[in-house]
CSV table of C-alpha atoms (C1' of nucleotides) in Angstrom, one decimal:
chain,number,residue,atom,x,y,z
A,252,UNK,CA,13.1,7.5,-15.9
A,253,UNK,CA,9.9,7.3,-17.8
A,254,UNK,CA,6.3,6.8,-16.8
A,255,UNK,CA,3.7,4.6,-18.5
A,256,UNK,CA,0.2,3.3,-18.1
A,257,UNK,CA,-0.9,-0.3,-18.6
A,258,UNK,CA,-4.5,-1.0,-19.2
A,259,UNK,CA,-6.3,-4.3,-18.6
A,260,UNK,CA,-9.8,-5.7,-18.2
A,261,UNK,CA,-9.8,-7.0,-14.7
A,262,UNK,CA,-11.7,-10.1,-15.9
A,263,UNK,CA,-8.7,-11.0,-18.0
A,264,UNK,CA,-5.8,-9.8,-15.9
A,265,UNK,CA,-6.4,-7.8,-12.6
A,266,UNK,CA,-4.4,-5.9,-10.2
A,267,UNK,CA,-4.9,-8.7,-7.6
A,268,UNK,CA,-3.5,-11.2,-10.0
A,269,UNK,CA,-0.5,-8.9,-10.7
A,270,UNK,CA,0.2,-8.5,-6.9
A,271,UNK,CA,0.2,-12.4,-6.5
A,272,UNK,CA,3.0,-12.6,-9.1
A,273,UNK,CA,5.1,-10.7,-6.5
A,274,UNK,CA,8.4,-8.9,-7.2
A,275,UNK,CA,9.5,-11.1,-10.1
A,276,UNK,CA,6.6,-9.9,-12.1
A,277,UNK,CA,4.9,-11.2,-15.1
A,278,UNK,CA,5.0,-10.8,-18.9
A,279,UNK,CA,2.6,-8.1,-20.1
A,280,UNK,CA,1.7,-10.4,-23.0
A,281,UNK,CA,-1.1,-10.6,-25.5
A,282,UNK,CA,-0.7,-7.0,-26.8
A,283,UNK,CA,-1.3,-7.1,-30.5
A,284,UNK,CA,-1.1,-3.5,-31.4
A,285,UNK,CA,2.1,-1.9,-32.9
A,286,UNK,CA,1.8,1.4,-31.0
A,287,UNK,CA,1.6,-0.4,-27.7
A,288,UNK,CA,4.4,-2.6,-28.7
A,289,UNK,CA,6.6,0.2,-29.6
A,290,UNK,CA,6.0,1.8,-26.3
A,291,UNK,CA,7.1,-1.3,-24.5
A,292,UNK,CA,10.2,-1.5,-26.6
A,293,UNK,CA,11.2,2.0,-25.3
A,294,UNK,CA,10.8,0.9,-21.7
A,295,UNK,CA,13.8,0.5,-19.3
A,296,UNK,CA,14.1,-1.5,-16.2
A,297,UNK,CA,13.0,0.6,-13.2
A,298,UNK,CA,10.4,2.6,-15.2
A,299,UNK,CA,7.2,3.1,-13.3
A,300,UNK,CA,3.7,2.6,-14.5
A,301,UNK,CA,0.1,2.9,-13.6
A,302,UNK,CA,-2.0,-0.1,-13.6
A,303,UNK,CA,-5.5,0.7,-15.0
A,304,UNK,CA,-8.7,-1.3,-14.9
A,305,UNK,CA,-10.9,-0.8,-17.9
A,306,UNK,CA,-14.4,-2.1,-18.3
A,307,UNK,CA,-16.8,-1.6,-15.4
A,308,UNK,CA,-14.2,-0.2,-12.9
A,309,UNK,CA,-12.3,2.4,-15.0
A,310,UNK,CA,-9.7,3.4,-12.5
A,311,UNK,CA,-6.0,3.6,-11.9
A,312,UNK,CA,-5.6,1.2,-9.1
A,313,UNK,CA,-1.9,0.6,-8.5
A,314,UNK,CA,1.8,1.3,-9.4
A,315,UNK,CA,4.0,-1.1,-11.3
A,316,UNK,CA,7.6,-1.3,-12.2
A,317,UNK,CA,9.3,-2.6,-15.3
A,318,UNK,CA,11.4,-5.5,-14.2
A,319,UNK,CA,12.5,-6.9,-17.6
A,320,UNK,CA,13.0,-5.0,-20.8
A,321,UNK,CA,11.4,-5.8,-24.1
A,322,UNK,CA,11.6,-9.4,-25.3
A,323,UNK,CA,9.5,-11.6,-27.7
A,324,UNK,CA,6.0,-12.1,-26.4
A,325,UNK,CA,5.9,-15.9,-25.6
A,326,UNK,CA,2.2,-16.0,-26.6
A,327,UNK,CA,2.8,-14.7,-30.1
A,328,UNK,CA,3.8,-17.2,-32.7
A,329,UNK,CA,4.2,-14.7,-35.5
A,330,UNK,CA,7.3,-13.2,-33.9
A,331,UNK,CA,6.0,-9.7,-34.5
A,332,UNK,CA,5.1,-8.7,-30.9
A,333,UNK,CA,7.3,-8.0,-27.9
A,334,UNK,CA,6.5,-7.3,-24.3
A,335,UNK,CA,8.1,-6.3,-21.0
A,336,UNK,CA,7.8,-7.9,-17.6
A,337,UNK,CA,6.2,-5.8,-14.9
A,338,UNK,CA,5.8,-6.2,-11.1
A,339,UNK,CA,3.3,-4.6,-8.7
A,340,UNK,CA,4.9,-2.0,-6.5
A,341,UNK,CA,2.0,-0.8,-4.4
A,342,UNK,CA,-1.7,0.0,-4.6
A,343,UNK,CA,-3.1,3.5,-4.8
A,344,UNK,CA,-4.7,4.2,-1.3
A,345,UNK,CA,-7.5,5.8,-3.2
A,346,UNK,CA,-8.1,4.6,-6.8
A,347,UNK,CA,-8.3,7.4,-9.4
A,348,UNK,CA,-11.3,6.9,-11.7
A,349,UNK,CA,-11.6,7.9,-15.2
A,350,UNK,CA,-14.3,10.4,-14.1
A,351,UNK,CA,-11.7,11.9,-11.7
A,352,UNK,CA,-9.1,12.2,-14.5
A,353,UNK,CA,-11.7,13.8,-16.8
A,354,UNK,CA,-12.8,16.3,-14.1
A,355,UNK,CA,-9.2,17.5,-13.7
A,356,UNK,CA,-8.4,20.2,-16.3
A,357,UNK,CA,-4.6,19.6,-16.2
A,358,UNK,CA,-5.2,16.0,-17.1
A,359,UNK,CA,-7.2,16.7,-20.2
A,360,UNK,CA,-4.3,15.8,-22.5
A,361,UNK,CA,-3.7,12.4,-21.0
A,362,UNK,CA,-3.8,9.6,-23.7
A,363,UNK,CA,-6.1,7.8,-21.4
A,364,UNK,CA,-8.7,10.5,-22.2
A,365,UNK,CA,-7.8,11.3,-25.7
A,366,UNK,CA,-7.1,7.9,-27.2
A,367,UNK,CA,-9.0,5.5,-24.9
A,368,UNK,CA,-8.3,2.3,-26.9
A,369,UNK,CA,-4.5,2.4,-26.6
A,370,UNK,CA,-3.6,-0.3,-24.0
A,371,UNK,CA,0.0,0.8,-23.3
A,372,UNK,CA,0.7,4.5,-23.2
A,373,UNK,CA,3.3,7.0,-22.0
A,374,UNK,CA,2.5,9.3,-19.1
A,375,UNK,CA,4.2,12.6,-18.5
A,376,UNK,CA,6.1,13.4,-15.3
A,377,UNK,CA,3.5,16.1,-14.5
A,378,UNK,CA,0.6,13.7,-15.1
A,379,UNK,CA,2.3,11.0,-13.0
A,380,UNK,CA,2.9,13.3,-10.1
A,381,UNK,CA,-0.7,14.6,-10.1
A,382,UNK,CA,-2.4,11.2,-10.4
A,383,UNK,CA,-0.3,9.9,-7.6
A,384,UNK,CA,-1.3,12.8,-5.5
A,385,UNK,CA,-5.0,12.3,-6.3
A,386,UNK,CA,-4.6,8.7,-5.4
A,387,UNK,CA,-3.3,9.5,-2.0
A,388,UNK,CA,0.4,8.9,-2.4
B,9,DG,C1',-26.3,-3.8,-25.3
B,10,DC,C1',-25.0,-0.1,-28.3
B,11,DC,C1',-22.1,2.6,-30.9
B,12,DA,C1',-17.9,5.4,-31.9
B,13,DA,C1',-13.1,5.1,-32.7
B,14,DC,C1',-9.6,3.1,-34.7
B,15,DG,C1',-6.4,-0.6,-36.1
B,16,DT,C1',-5.8,-4.3,-39.5
B,17,DT,C1',-6.8,-7.0,-43.5
B,18,DG,C1',-7.3,-7.8,-48.2
B,19,DG,C1',-8.7,-6.7,-53.0
B,20,DC,C1',-7.5,-3.9,-56.6
C,29,DG,C1',-0.1,2.0,-52.1
C,30,DC,C1',-4.9,3.2,-51.5
C,31,DC,C1',-9.2,2.4,-49.5
C,32,DA,C1',-13.3,-0.2,-48.2
C,33,DA,C1',-14.7,-3.8,-45.2
C,34,DC,C1',-14.3,-5.8,-41.0
C,35,DG,C1',-13.2,-6.8,-36.2
C,36,DT,C1',-12.2,-5.2,-31.5
C,37,DT,C1',-12.0,-2.2,-27.7
C,38,DG,C1',-13.9,0.4,-24.3
C,39,DG,C1',-17.0,4.2,-22.6
C,40,DC,C1',-21.6,5.0,-21.8
DNA sequence: GCCAACGTTGGC
DNA sequence: GCCAACGTTGGC
């Protein structure tokens, strides 16, 4: 099983909105970046991901799960972009902020830190475990 | 609100 | 196919 990180501006699509979609989930649509798209193409049903709020909040706030593998993005009329469906699993008892991640030396290689603009990114098993622990899971 | 990073577009 | 111009994202 692989781990990922999904980033969103809460004003556009927030964790609360994701939770309201329930177990059937929602298309992670609107991504118009090839690297992010390629990551989504690699995802398998059951893969886990972090849900990160960018903008003012800058924190990992919850855990999501891939419920539908890569398919054409219904909001893209060029046919170039695909997306997966994800569903909220559970919130982090204690959100892990970007500052927390940056303060942790063993998370210095996280793409979140090194390439802040990439909206869909892979997370290593070690990073996953540590961020979960920091978040109170 | 500013600016750096970086991805995309379009002219050549 | 290269590269300059431009637009967008996201941290500060």
